Amino acid sequence: MLLPSIPLFLLFTFILILSATLLRRKDDRRRPPGPPGLPVIGNLHMLGKLPHRTLKTLAKRYGSIMTLRLGQVPTIVVSSSEAAEQFLKSHDLVFSSRPAIQASNYLSYGSKGLVISEYGAYWRNMRKICTMQLLTISKVDSFESLRKREMLLTVTSLEKAAKAGQVVDLSEVMHNLLEDIVYKMVLGCSKVSGFDLKGLIQRFMYLLGAFNLADHVPCLGALDLQGLKRSFKETSKALDQVLEKIIQEHESRSDVHDDRIHKDFIEILLSLIHQPMDSNDDQIHVVDRTNIKAVLLDIIVAAFETSAIVVEWALSELLKHPRVMKNLQDELDEVVGLNKLVEEADLAKLNYLDVVIKETLRLYPPGPLLPRESVEDAMVHGYFIEKKTKIIINLWAIGRDTKMWSDNAEEFYPERFTNNNFDYRGHDFQFIPFGFGRRGCPGMNLGLASVKLVVAQLVHCFCWELPSNTTPNELDMSEKSGFSIPRAKHLFAVPTYRLLKKAHEESC
Ligand code: HEM
C-alpha cells in the first residue's frame, strides 16, 4: 500500500518546490507601488463613493502607475499622461482587452457586444461592422435631419416655457432630447407599445454601472449577496422581449432591403444577418440575432449616456461662468445670426464652441475610469505587469493634473485650448476624452455632432438664468458615481427666448 505513495510524495514535493521557485522569481520582478490591502477585499474599502477622486489622491502618494488589489483582482491605476501613453500607445495591443464583468454575461448576451468584449477575433469583427456600417462620417451626416427635427421640438417646447416664465429641468430636457435622438437612430423608434423601453434601458445602464462584489471576489458570485444576478436575469429577459418585438417589426416591413441612405442601425444590421462577419478570419463568426441585439444595446448606452453627461456639464459650467456664456453667444450671433437656428453646417465655424466642449471634456470625461486588461505579461516603465491584470486609466485625474494644465487646472477656462493643437483623438495624451488606439471610441464623430449641436442651439436660442436668485457661485456642482459621473442634482434654469424669429417658423 505504501509503495505507490512514495513517488507521489516525491512528485508533490517537486511541484511545491518548483512553484515556490517560480513564484519567487516572479516576485523578484518589480511591481508598481501601492497601498497595503486587507485580506479578501484588498483595497476595495479605500475606493469611497467617488473612486476617480480617491484614486487621484492615492496616486499623489504612490505614483502615476500604482498597484491596487480590488478584492481578488490585481489592478494597475494609471494617472498621468506620460504613463497613459505607455499603456495606450507604446503597448496598445497588450492592453487592448476589457476586464470581464458578471453583468455582461447576462446583459450583453454572454459578452457578444462591443464595449466590454474581450480582445479577439469576435470583437475585431464586430468593431469593423460598427465602424464601417454604422459610424462612418456619411452615416453620421445622414441622421442630420433627425437631429434637426428632435432639436426643433425641444426648442419649441422651451420657447413656450420661456413665455410662461417657467423654471425648466434642463437635465431632464437634455436627457430626453438625446435619448430620443439615439433611440430613433438606433432602433427607429423611442417607444414600443406595451413596454417601458426607456425605463428598461435606464435599468440596464444602472445595472452595468452598479458596484458588483462578484466581479472583485468571484468566489462570492454564486451567493449573489447583492441580489444583482437576479436583477440581471430579469432585466435581460424583459429587454430581450422588447428588442425581439422591434426586430420583428422591422423584419415585417417590405423595405428592409432597399438602399435608402438613412436606414436606422437595426435595419443595417438586419441586412447583414447570416453573413460571415469577416470571411478572411479563421474563426468565422456569422451575424445572428443575438449579436445584433447585444451590439444595439451597447451602442445605445455608449452613445446616449456619454453625450447627455457632456451636455449637462457644459450647460452647468456656462451657467456658472456668465463671461463664457456671453462669449459663446457673441460667437453664435456673429456666425449664425439672430434670425435662424444653428445648422450642423455652422458647427465647423464655431471655434469658441469647440474650446468650450474641449474644456468640458477635460474636466468631465464621461468615461472617467477607462477599463482595460492586459492580454499578456508586459514590462512598462520598468514595472512587471502580469497577464490578465486590470488596468484603470484615470482620465479624470489626467484632465486635472496641475503639472500639465497649470495651477488653474480645476477651473473652467476654455481659452486654455485656444493656442494649442490638442485634438479630440488624443494625440497629446494630456487630453484623451475618447480614449486611444484600437479600443478608442468609434462614435466620436457622432458624439461630437450631437453634443455641439445641442449646446450651441440651447445657448443660441435662449438666455439662461439660475432660479430663485441663486448666484452662479452657489450652483451645486456635486457629482455622483456610476457607469459615468453625472451631476448629483438636476440642473434647473429659467429660459428667455432671444432669437428674432420664432423657432417653429423654421419648420415652415
Ligand atoms: C461625447 C461623447 C462620447 C465620449 C466622450 C466617448 C468616450 C468613450 C471612451 C473614453 C471610450 C473607451 C475608449 C478606450 O478604451 O480607449 C469609448 C468607447 C466606445 N464608445 Fe464612445 N464616447 C462618446 C460617444 C459615443 C457614441 C455616440 C458612440 C456610438 C454611437 C460611442 C460608441 C463607443 C463604443 C462602441 C465604444 C467601445 C469601443 C471598443 O471597446 O472597441 N461612443 N467611448
Coordinates of C-alpha atoms and ligand atoms in Angstrom, one line a residue:
M1 CA 0.0 0.0 0.0
L2 CA 2.9 2.4 0.8
L3 CA 4.9 1.9 -2.3
P4 CA 2.8 4.0 -4.8
S5 CA 2.6 6.9 -2.4
I6 CA 6.4 7.4 -2.3
P7 CA 6.7 8.5 -5.9
L8 CA 3.5 10.5 -5.4
F9 CA 5.0 12.2 -2.4
L10 CA 8.2 13.0 -4.3
L11 CA 6.2 14.4 -7.2
F12 CA 4.2 16.5 -4.9
T13 CA 7.3 17.9 -3.2
F14 CA 8.9 18.6 -6.6
I15 CA 5.8 20.5 -7.7
L16 CA 5.8 22.5 -4.5
I17 CA 9.5 23.5 -4.8
L18 CA 9.1 24.3 -8.5
S19 CA 6.1 26.6 -7.9
A20 CA 7.7 28.2 -4.9
T21 CA 10.8 28.9 -7.1
L22 CA 8.7 30.3 -10.0
L23 CA 6.6 32.4 -7.6
R24 CA 9.8 33.8 -6.0
R25 CA 11.2 34.5 -9.5
K26 CA 8.0 36.5 -10.3
D27 CA 8.2 38.3 -7.0
D28 CA 11.7 39.5 -7.9
R29 CA 10.2 41.4 -10.7
R30 CA 9.4 45.0 -9.8
R31 CA 5.7 45.8 -9.4
P32 CA 4.3 49.3 -9.2
P33 CA 3.9 50.5 -5.6
G34 CA 0.6 50.7 -3.9
P35 CA -1.1 50.9 -0.5
P36 CA -1.3 47.7 1.6
G37 CA -4.6 45.9 1.4
L38 CA -6.8 43.8 3.7
P39 CA -7.4 40.1 3.4
V40 CA -10.1 39.1 0.8
I41 CA -11.2 42.7 0.0
G42 CA -7.7 44.1 -0.7
N43 CA -8.0 47.8 -1.3
L44 CA -11.7 47.8 -2.1
H45 CA -12.6 49.7 1.1
M46 CA -10.4 52.6 0.1
L47 CA -12.3 53.5 -3.1
G48 CA -15.1 55.5 -1.5
K49 CA -18.2 56.9 -3.2
L50 CA -16.3 58.8 -5.9
P51 CA -13.4 56.4 -6.9
H52 CA -12.0 58.8 -9.6
R53 CA -11.3 61.3 -6.8
T54 CA -9.9 58.8 -4.3
L55 CA -7.6 57.3 -6.9
K56 CA -6.2 60.7 -7.9
T57 CA -5.4 61.4 -4.2
L58 CA -3.8 57.9 -3.8
A59 CA -1.7 58.4 -6.9
K60 CA -0.1 61.5 -5.3
R61 CA 1.3 59.2 -2.7
Y62 CA 2.1 56.1 -4.7
G63 CA 2.8 57.4 -8.2
S64 CA 1.2 57.6 -11.6
I65 CA 1.5 53.8 -12.1
M66 CA 0.1 52.3 -8.9
T67 CA -0.9 48.8 -7.8
L68 CA -4.1 48.0 -6.0
R69 CA -5.9 44.8 -5.3
L70 CA -9.6 45.2 -5.8
G71 CA -10.9 42.2 -4.0
Q72 CA -9.0 39.4 -5.7
V73 CA -8.4 41.4 -8.9
P74 CA -4.8 42.7 -9.4
T75 CA -5.2 46.2 -10.7
I76 CA -2.9 48.9 -12.0
V77 CA -4.1 52.6 -11.9
V78 CA -2.6 55.0 -14.4
S79 CA -2.9 58.7 -13.5
S80 CA -0.6 60.7 -15.7
S81 CA -0.4 61.5 -19.4
E82 CA 3.1 60.1 -19.8
A83 CA 2.1 56.8 -18.2
A84 CA -1.2 56.7 -20.2
E85 CA 0.9 57.0 -23.4
Q86 CA 2.9 53.9 -22.4
F87 CA -0.2 51.8 -21.9
L88 CA -2.4 53.1 -24.7
K89 CA 0.2 53.7 -27.4
S90 CA 3.5 52.0 -26.8
H91 CA 1.8 48.8 -25.6
D92 CA -1.6 49.3 -27.3
L93 CA -2.0 45.6 -28.3
V94 CA -1.1 44.3 -24.8
F95 CA -3.7 46.4 -23.1
S96 CA -6.5 46.2 -25.6
S97 CA -8.8 43.9 -23.8
R98 CA -11.5 44.7 -21.2
P99 CA -11.9 43.1 -17.8
A100 CA -14.8 40.6 -17.8
I101 CA -17.8 41.6 -15.6
Q102 CA -20.6 39.4 -14.5
A103 CA -23.2 41.9 -15.8
S104 CA -22.1 41.4 -19.4
N105 CA -22.8 37.6 -19.3
Y106 CA -26.4 38.4 -18.7
L107 CA -27.0 41.8 -20.1
S108 CA -24.8 41.5 -23.2
Y109 CA -25.8 38.0 -24.3
G110 CA -22.5 36.4 -23.0
S111 CA -20.3 39.4 -23.9
K112 CA -21.5 39.5 -27.5
G113 CA -21.5 43.3 -27.6
L114 CA -18.5 45.5 -28.3
V115 CA -17.8 47.8 -25.4
I116 CA -17.0 45.2 -22.8
S117 CA -15.9 42.3 -25.0
E118 CA -12.5 40.8 -24.5
Y119 CA -10.0 41.4 -27.3
G120 CA -10.1 38.8 -30.0
A121 CA -11.5 37.9 -33.4
Y122 CA -15.1 38.4 -32.4
W123 CA -14.5 41.9 -31.0
R124 CA -12.4 42.8 -34.1
N125 CA -15.2 41.7 -36.5
M126 CA -17.9 43.4 -34.5
R127 CA -15.9 46.6 -34.3
K128 CA -15.3 46.5 -38.0
I129 CA -19.0 46.2 -38.7
C130 CA -19.8 49.1 -36.4
T131 CA -17.1 51.5 -37.7
M132 CA -17.7 50.7 -41.4
Q133 CA -21.5 50.3 -41.4
L134 CA -22.9 52.4 -38.6
L135 CA -20.5 55.1 -37.5
T136 CA -18.9 56.5 -40.7
I137 CA -19.0 60.3 -41.2
S138 CA -21.5 59.8 -44.0
K139 CA -23.8 57.8 -41.8
V140 CA -23.5 60.4 -39.0
D141 CA -24.4 63.1 -41.6
S142 CA -27.3 61.0 -42.8
F143 CA -29.0 61.5 -39.4
E144 CA -28.7 65.2 -39.5
S145 CA -32.4 65.7 -40.4
L146 CA -33.4 63.5 -37.4
R147 CA -31.3 65.6 -35.0
K148 CA -32.7 68.8 -36.5
R149 CA -36.3 67.6 -36.1
E150 CA -35.8 66.5 -32.5
M151 CA -33.9 69.7 -31.6
L152 CA -36.7 71.8 -33.1
L153 CA -39.3 70.0 -30.9
T154 CA -37.3 70.8 -27.8
V155 CA -36.6 74.4 -28.7
T156 CA -40.4 74.9 -29.4
S157 CA -41.4 73.5 -26.1
L158 CA -38.7 75.6 -24.3
E159 CA -40.0 78.6 -26.1
K160 CA -43.4 78.0 -24.5
A161 CA -41.8 77.6 -21.1
A162 CA -39.9 80.8 -21.6
K163 CA -43.1 82.7 -22.5
A164 CA -44.7 81.3 -19.3
G165 CA -41.6 82.3 -17.2
Q166 CA -41.2 78.7 -16.1
V167 CA -38.3 77.1 -14.4
V168 CA -37.0 74.3 -16.6
D169 CA -35.4 71.0 -15.5
L170 CA -32.6 71.3 -18.0
S171 CA -31.1 67.9 -17.1
E172 CA -34.4 66.2 -18.0
V173 CA -34.8 68.2 -21.2
M174 CA -31.3 67.4 -22.4
H175 CA -31.7 63.8 -21.3
N176 CA -35.0 63.3 -23.1
L177 CA -33.7 65.0 -26.3
L178 CA -30.6 62.9 -26.6
E179 CA -32.5 59.8 -25.6
D180 CA -35.0 60.3 -28.4
I181 CA -32.2 61.1 -31.0
V182 CA -30.3 58.0 -30.1
Y183 CA -33.3 55.6 -29.9
K184 CA -34.7 56.7 -33.2
M185 CA -31.3 56.5 -34.9
V186 CA -30.5 53.0 -33.5
L187 CA -34.0 51.4 -33.1
G188 CA -36.1 53.5 -35.4
C189 CA -38.4 54.4 -32.5
S190 CA -38.3 55.7 -29.0
K191 CA -41.5 54.0 -27.7
V192 CA -42.8 50.4 -28.0
S193 CA -46.4 49.8 -27.1
G194 CA -46.8 47.5 -24.1
F195 CA -43.2 48.1 -22.9
D196 CA -41.4 50.7 -20.9
L197 CA -38.5 50.8 -23.3
K198 CA -36.8 53.8 -21.7
G199 CA -37.3 52.6 -18.2
L200 CA -35.8 49.2 -19.1
I201 CA -32.7 50.8 -20.8
Q202 CA -32.2 53.0 -17.8
R203 CA -32.3 50.0 -15.5
F204 CA -29.8 48.2 -17.9
M205 CA -27.4 51.2 -17.6
Y206 CA -27.9 51.3 -13.8
L207 CA -27.0 47.6 -13.5
L208 CA -24.0 47.9 -15.8
G209 CA -22.6 50.7 -13.6
A210 CA -23.5 49.1 -10.2
F211 CA -20.7 48.0 -8.0
N212 CA -20.8 44.2 -8.1
L213 CA -18.9 42.3 -5.3
A214 CA -18.8 39.2 -7.5
D215 CA -16.6 41.0 -10.1
H216 CA -14.0 41.5 -7.4
V217 CA -14.4 38.4 -5.2
P218 CA -15.5 35.8 -7.7
C219 CA -15.9 33.1 -5.1
L220 CA -18.8 35.1 -3.7
G221 CA -20.5 35.3 -7.1
A222 CA -22.7 32.2 -6.6
L223 CA -24.1 33.6 -3.3
D224 CA -25.5 36.7 -5.1
L225 CA -25.3 38.7 -1.8
Q226 CA -26.4 41.9 -3.5
G227 CA -29.2 40.3 -5.5
L228 CA -27.7 41.7 -8.7
K229 CA -27.6 38.4 -10.6
R230 CA -31.4 38.1 -10.2
S231 CA -31.8 41.7 -11.4
F232 CA -29.5 41.0 -14.4
K233 CA -31.6 38.0 -15.4
E234 CA -35.0 39.8 -15.0
T235 CA -33.8 42.9 -16.9
S236 CA -32.1 41.0 -19.7
K237 CA -35.3 38.9 -20.2
A238 CA -37.5 42.0 -20.4
L239 CA -35.1 43.7 -22.7
D240 CA -34.9 40.7 -25.0
Q241 CA -38.6 40.7 -25.4
V242 CA -38.8 44.4 -26.4
L243 CA -35.8 44.1 -28.8
E244 CA -37.4 41.0 -30.4
K245 CA -40.6 43.0 -30.9
I246 CA -38.7 45.9 -32.5
I247 CA -36.7 43.5 -34.7
Q248 CA -39.9 41.6 -35.8
E249 CA -41.5 44.9 -36.7
H250 CA -38.5 45.8 -38.8
E251 CA -38.5 42.3 -40.5
S252 CA -42.1 42.6 -41.4
R253 CA -41.5 45.8 -43.3
S254 CA -41.2 45.3 -47.0
D255 CA -38.5 48.0 -47.4
V256 CA -35.8 46.4 -45.1
H257 CA -33.5 45.6 -48.0
D258 CA -33.8 48.7 -50.0
D259 CA -30.9 51.2 -50.4
R260 CA -32.2 54.2 -48.5
I261 CA -29.3 56.1 -47.0
H262 CA -31.0 56.9 -43.7
K263 CA -31.7 53.4 -42.6
D264 CA -31.7 53.0 -38.8
F265 CA -29.0 50.8 -37.2
I266 CA -31.3 47.8 -36.8
E267 CA -32.1 47.8 -40.5
I268 CA -28.4 48.0 -41.4
L269 CA -27.6 45.1 -39.1
L270 CA -30.5 43.0 -40.3
S271 CA -29.4 43.4 -43.8
L272 CA -26.1 41.6 -42.8
I273 CA -27.8 38.7 -41.0
H274 CA -26.5 35.2 -41.6
Q275 CA -23.5 36.7 -43.4
P276 CA -19.9 36.0 -42.2
M277 CA -18.6 39.0 -40.2
D278 CA -15.2 38.6 -41.9
S279 CA -14.6 35.8 -44.4
N280 CA -10.8 36.3 -44.1
D281 CA -10.9 35.3 -40.4
D282 CA -10.0 31.7 -39.4
Q283 CA -12.8 31.7 -36.8
I284 CA -15.8 32.5 -39.0
H285 CA -18.4 34.4 -37.0
V286 CA -21.8 34.8 -38.6
V287 CA -24.1 37.8 -37.8
D288 CA -27.1 36.5 -35.9
R289 CA -29.9 38.0 -33.9
T290 CA -28.0 37.7 -30.6
N291 CA -25.1 39.7 -31.9
I292 CA -27.4 42.3 -33.3
K293 CA -29.3 42.7 -30.0
A294 CA -26.1 42.8 -27.9
V295 CA -24.5 45.5 -30.2
L296 CA -27.6 47.6 -30.3
L297 CA -27.7 47.8 -26.5
D298 CA -24.0 48.6 -26.3
I299 CA -24.4 51.4 -28.8
I300 CA -27.4 52.9 -27.1
V301 CA -25.5 53.0 -23.8
A302 CA -22.3 54.3 -25.3
A303 CA -24.0 57.0 -27.3
F304 CA -26.7 58.3 -25.1
E305 CA -25.2 58.4 -21.6
T306 CA -21.9 59.9 -22.7
S307 CA -23.5 62.7 -24.8
A308 CA -26.1 63.5 -22.2
I309 CA -23.5 63.9 -19.5
V310 CA -21.3 66.2 -21.6
V311 CA -24.2 68.5 -22.5
E312 CA -25.3 68.6 -18.9
W313 CA -21.9 69.6 -17.5
A314 CA -21.3 72.1 -20.4
L315 CA -24.5 73.9 -19.6
S316 CA -23.7 73.8 -15.9
E317 CA -20.3 75.4 -16.4
L318 CA -21.8 78.0 -18.8
L319 CA -24.4 79.0 -16.1
K320 CA -21.6 79.2 -13.6
H321 CA -19.5 81.3 -15.9
P322 CA -21.6 84.1 -17.4
R323 CA -18.5 85.5 -19.1
V324 CA -18.0 82.3 -21.1
M325 CA -21.7 82.1 -21.9
K326 CA -21.6 85.6 -23.3
N327 CA -18.5 84.9 -25.4
L328 CA -20.3 81.9 -26.8
Q329 CA -23.5 83.8 -27.6
D330 CA -21.4 86.6 -29.2
E331 CA -19.8 84.0 -31.5
L332 CA -23.2 82.4 -32.3
D333 CA -24.7 85.8 -33.1
E334 CA -21.8 86.6 -35.4
V335 CA -21.6 83.3 -37.2
V336 CA -25.2 82.1 -37.2
G337 CA -27.1 85.4 -36.7
L338 CA -30.2 86.0 -34.6
N339 CA -32.6 85.2 -37.5
K340 CA -32.1 81.5 -37.6
L341 CA -31.4 78.3 -35.6
V342 CA -28.0 76.7 -35.6
E343 CA -27.4 74.3 -38.5
E344 CA -24.9 71.5 -38.4
A345 CA -23.0 73.2 -41.2
D346 CA -22.3 76.1 -38.9
L347 CA -20.6 73.9 -36.3
A348 CA -17.2 73.8 -38.0
K349 CA -17.1 77.7 -38.0
L350 CA -17.8 77.9 -34.2
N351 CA -14.3 77.9 -32.8
Y352 CA -15.2 79.1 -29.3
L353 CA -17.9 76.4 -29.1
D354 CA -15.2 73.9 -29.9
V355 CA -13.0 75.1 -27.0
V356 CA -16.0 75.1 -24.6
I357 CA -16.7 71.5 -25.5
K358 CA -13.0 70.5 -25.1
E359 CA -12.8 72.2 -21.7
T360 CA -15.9 70.3 -20.6
L361 CA -14.5 67.0 -21.8
R362 CA -11.2 67.8 -20.0
L363 CA -13.0 68.4 -16.6
Y364 CA -15.8 65.9 -17.1
P365 CA -14.8 62.9 -19.3
P366 CA -17.9 60.8 -19.3
G367 CA -15.8 57.7 -19.1
P368 CA -13.6 58.8 -16.2
L369 CA -12.0 55.5 -15.4
L370 CA -11.2 53.8 -18.6
P371 CA -11.0 50.0 -18.1
R372 CA -8.6 47.8 -19.9
E373 CA -7.0 44.4 -19.3
S374 CA -3.6 43.0 -20.3
V375 CA -3.7 40.1 -22.7
E376 CA -0.1 39.0 -21.9
D377 CA 2.8 39.8 -19.5
A378 CA 4.5 43.1 -20.1
M379 CA 7.2 45.4 -18.8
V380 CA 6.1 49.0 -18.6
H381 CA 8.2 51.8 -17.3
G382 CA 10.5 49.2 -15.6
Y383 CA 7.5 47.5 -13.9
F384 CA 6.3 44.0 -14.5
I385 CA 2.6 43.7 -15.3
E386 CA 1.1 40.2 -15.4
K387 CA -1.3 38.9 -18.0
K388 CA -5.0 39.4 -17.0
T389 CA -4.2 42.5 -14.8
K390 CA -7.0 45.0 -14.8
I391 CA -5.8 48.5 -15.9
I392 CA -7.7 51.7 -15.0
I393 CA -6.7 54.8 -16.8
N394 CA -7.9 57.7 -14.7
L395 CA -8.9 60.2 -17.4
W396 CA -10.4 62.4 -14.8
A397 CA -7.1 62.8 -12.9
I398 CA -5.2 63.3 -16.2
G399 CA -7.5 66.2 -17.1
R400 CA -6.9 67.9 -13.8
D401 CA -3.1 67.3 -13.5
T402 CA -1.6 70.7 -12.5
K403 CA 1.7 69.7 -14.0
M404 CA 0.1 69.6 -17.4
W405 CA -2.8 72.1 -17.0
S406 CA -1.1 74.7 -14.7
D407 CA -2.4 75.8 -11.3
N408 CA -5.8 76.6 -12.6
A409 CA -6.4 73.0 -13.7
E410 CA -9.6 72.8 -11.6
E411 CA -11.0 76.0 -13.2
F412 CA -13.4 76.0 -16.2
Y413 CA -11.3 78.2 -18.6
P414 CA -12.0 77.3 -22.3
E415 CA -9.3 79.8 -23.5
R416 CA -6.6 77.3 -22.4
F417 CA -7.4 75.4 -25.6
T418 CA -7.1 78.4 -28.0
N419 CA -3.4 78.5 -28.6
N420 CA -2.6 74.8 -28.9
N421 CA -3.2 71.9 -31.2
F422 CA -5.0 69.5 -28.9
D423 CA -7.4 67.4 -30.9
Y424 CA -10.1 65.0 -29.7
R425 CA -8.2 61.9 -31.0
G426 CA -5.8 62.3 -28.1
H427 CA -2.5 62.6 -29.9
D428 CA -1.4 64.5 -26.9
F429 CA -2.1 62.2 -24.0
Q430 CA -2.9 65.1 -21.8
F431 CA -6.3 65.2 -23.5
I432 CA -7.8 61.8 -24.3
P433 CA -11.6 62.0 -23.7
F434 CA -12.4 59.4 -26.3
G435 CA -9.6 57.0 -25.3
F436 CA -6.9 56.0 -27.7
G437 CA -5.8 53.2 -30.0
R438 CA -7.6 50.1 -31.2
R439 CA -10.1 50.3 -28.3
G440 CA -10.6 54.1 -28.7
C441 CA -14.2 55.4 -29.1
P442 CA -15.5 54.6 -32.6
G443 CA -18.5 57.0 -32.1
M444 CA -16.5 60.2 -31.7
N445 CA -17.9 62.0 -34.8
L446 CA -21.4 61.1 -33.8
G447 CA -20.9 62.1 -30.2
L448 CA -19.4 65.5 -31.1
A449 CA -22.1 66.3 -33.7
S450 CA -24.9 65.7 -31.1
V451 CA -23.1 67.4 -28.2
K452 CA -22.1 70.5 -30.2
L453 CA -25.5 70.9 -31.8
V454 CA -27.4 70.7 -28.6
V455 CA -25.2 73.1 -26.6
A456 CA -25.0 75.6 -29.5
Q457 CA -28.7 75.6 -30.1
L458 CA -29.7 75.9 -26.4
V459 CA -27.3 78.8 -25.9
H460 CA -28.2 80.5 -29.2
C461 CA -32.0 80.4 -28.8
F462 CA -32.2 81.2 -25.0
C463 CA -30.6 83.3 -22.3
W464 CA -30.5 81.2 -19.2
E465 CA -30.8 82.3 -15.5
L466 CA -30.4 80.3 -12.4
P467 CA -33.8 80.1 -10.5
S468 CA -34.7 81.6 -7.1
N469 CA -31.9 84.2 -7.1
T470 CA -29.2 81.5 -7.0
T471 CA -25.9 83.2 -7.9
P472 CA -23.5 81.3 -10.3
N473 CA -21.2 80.7 -7.4
E474 CA -23.9 79.0 -5.4
L475 CA -24.7 76.5 -8.2
D476 CA -24.2 72.9 -6.8
M477 CA -21.7 71.1 -8.9
S478 CA -21.5 67.9 -7.0
E479 CA -21.4 64.6 -8.9
K480 CA -22.5 61.0 -8.4
S481 CA -20.7 57.9 -9.4
G482 CA -21.8 55.0 -11.6
F483 CA -21.2 53.9 -15.2
S484 CA -20.0 57.6 -15.6
I485 CA -20.2 60.7 -13.5
P486 CA -23.3 62.7 -14.0
R487 CA -24.5 65.7 -11.8
A488 CA -25.8 64.6 -8.4
K489 CA -28.7 67.0 -8.7
H490 CA -30.6 68.1 -11.7
L491 CA -29.8 71.4 -13.3
F492 CA -32.7 73.9 -13.2
A493 CA -32.7 77.2 -15.1
V494 CA -35.2 79.8 -16.5
P495 CA -35.0 80.4 -20.2
T496 CA -35.7 83.7 -22.1
Y497 CA -36.1 83.3 -25.9
R498 CA -33.5 85.5 -27.7
L499 CA -33.9 84.9 -31.5
L500 CA -35.7 87.4 -33.7
K501 CA -37.7 84.7 -35.4
K502 CA -39.9 82.1 -33.7
A503 CA -38.4 78.6 -33.7
H504 CA -41.5 76.9 -35.2
E505 CA -41.3 79.2 -38.3
E506 CA -38.1 77.3 -39.1
S507 CA -40.0 74.2 -39.9
C508 CA -42.3 76.0 -42.4
Ligands
HEM1 C1 -19.1 62.8 -26.2 C2 -19.4 61.5 -26.4 C3 -18.5 60.3 -26.2 C4 -17.4 60.2 -25.4 C5 -16.7 61.2 -24.6 C6 -17.0 58.8 -25.5 C7 -15.9 58.3 -24.9 C8 -15.5 56.9 -25.0 C9 -14.4 56.3 -24.3 C10 -13.4 57.1 -23.4 C11 -14.3 55.0 -24.7 C12 -13.3 54.0 -24.2 C13 -12.1 54.1 -25.1 C14 -10.8 53.3 -24.8 O1 -10.9 52.3 -24.1 O2 -9.8 53.8 -25.3 C15 -15.4 54.8 -25.6 C16 -15.7 53.6 -26.1 C17 -16.7 53.3 -27.0 N1 -17.6 54.3 -27.5 FE1 -17.7 56.2 -27.0 N2 -17.8 58.2 -26.4 C18 -18.8 59.1 -26.8 C19 -19.8 58.8 -27.7 C20 -20.0 57.6 -28.3 C21 -21.1 57.4 -29.3 C22 -22.0 58.5 -29.9 C23 -21.0 56.1 -29.7 C24 -21.8 55.3 -30.7 C25 -22.8 55.5 -31.3 C26 -19.9 55.5 -28.9 C27 -19.5 54.2 -29.0 C28 -18.5 53.6 -28.3 C29 -18.1 52.2 -28.4 C30 -18.9 51.2 -29.2 C31 -17.0 52.0 -27.6 C32 -16.3 50.7 -27.3 C33 -15.2 50.5 -28.3 C34 -14.4 49.3 -28.1 O3 -14.3 48.8 -26.9 O4 -13.9 48.7 -29.0 N3 -19.4 56.5 -28.1 N4 -16.1 56.0 -25.8

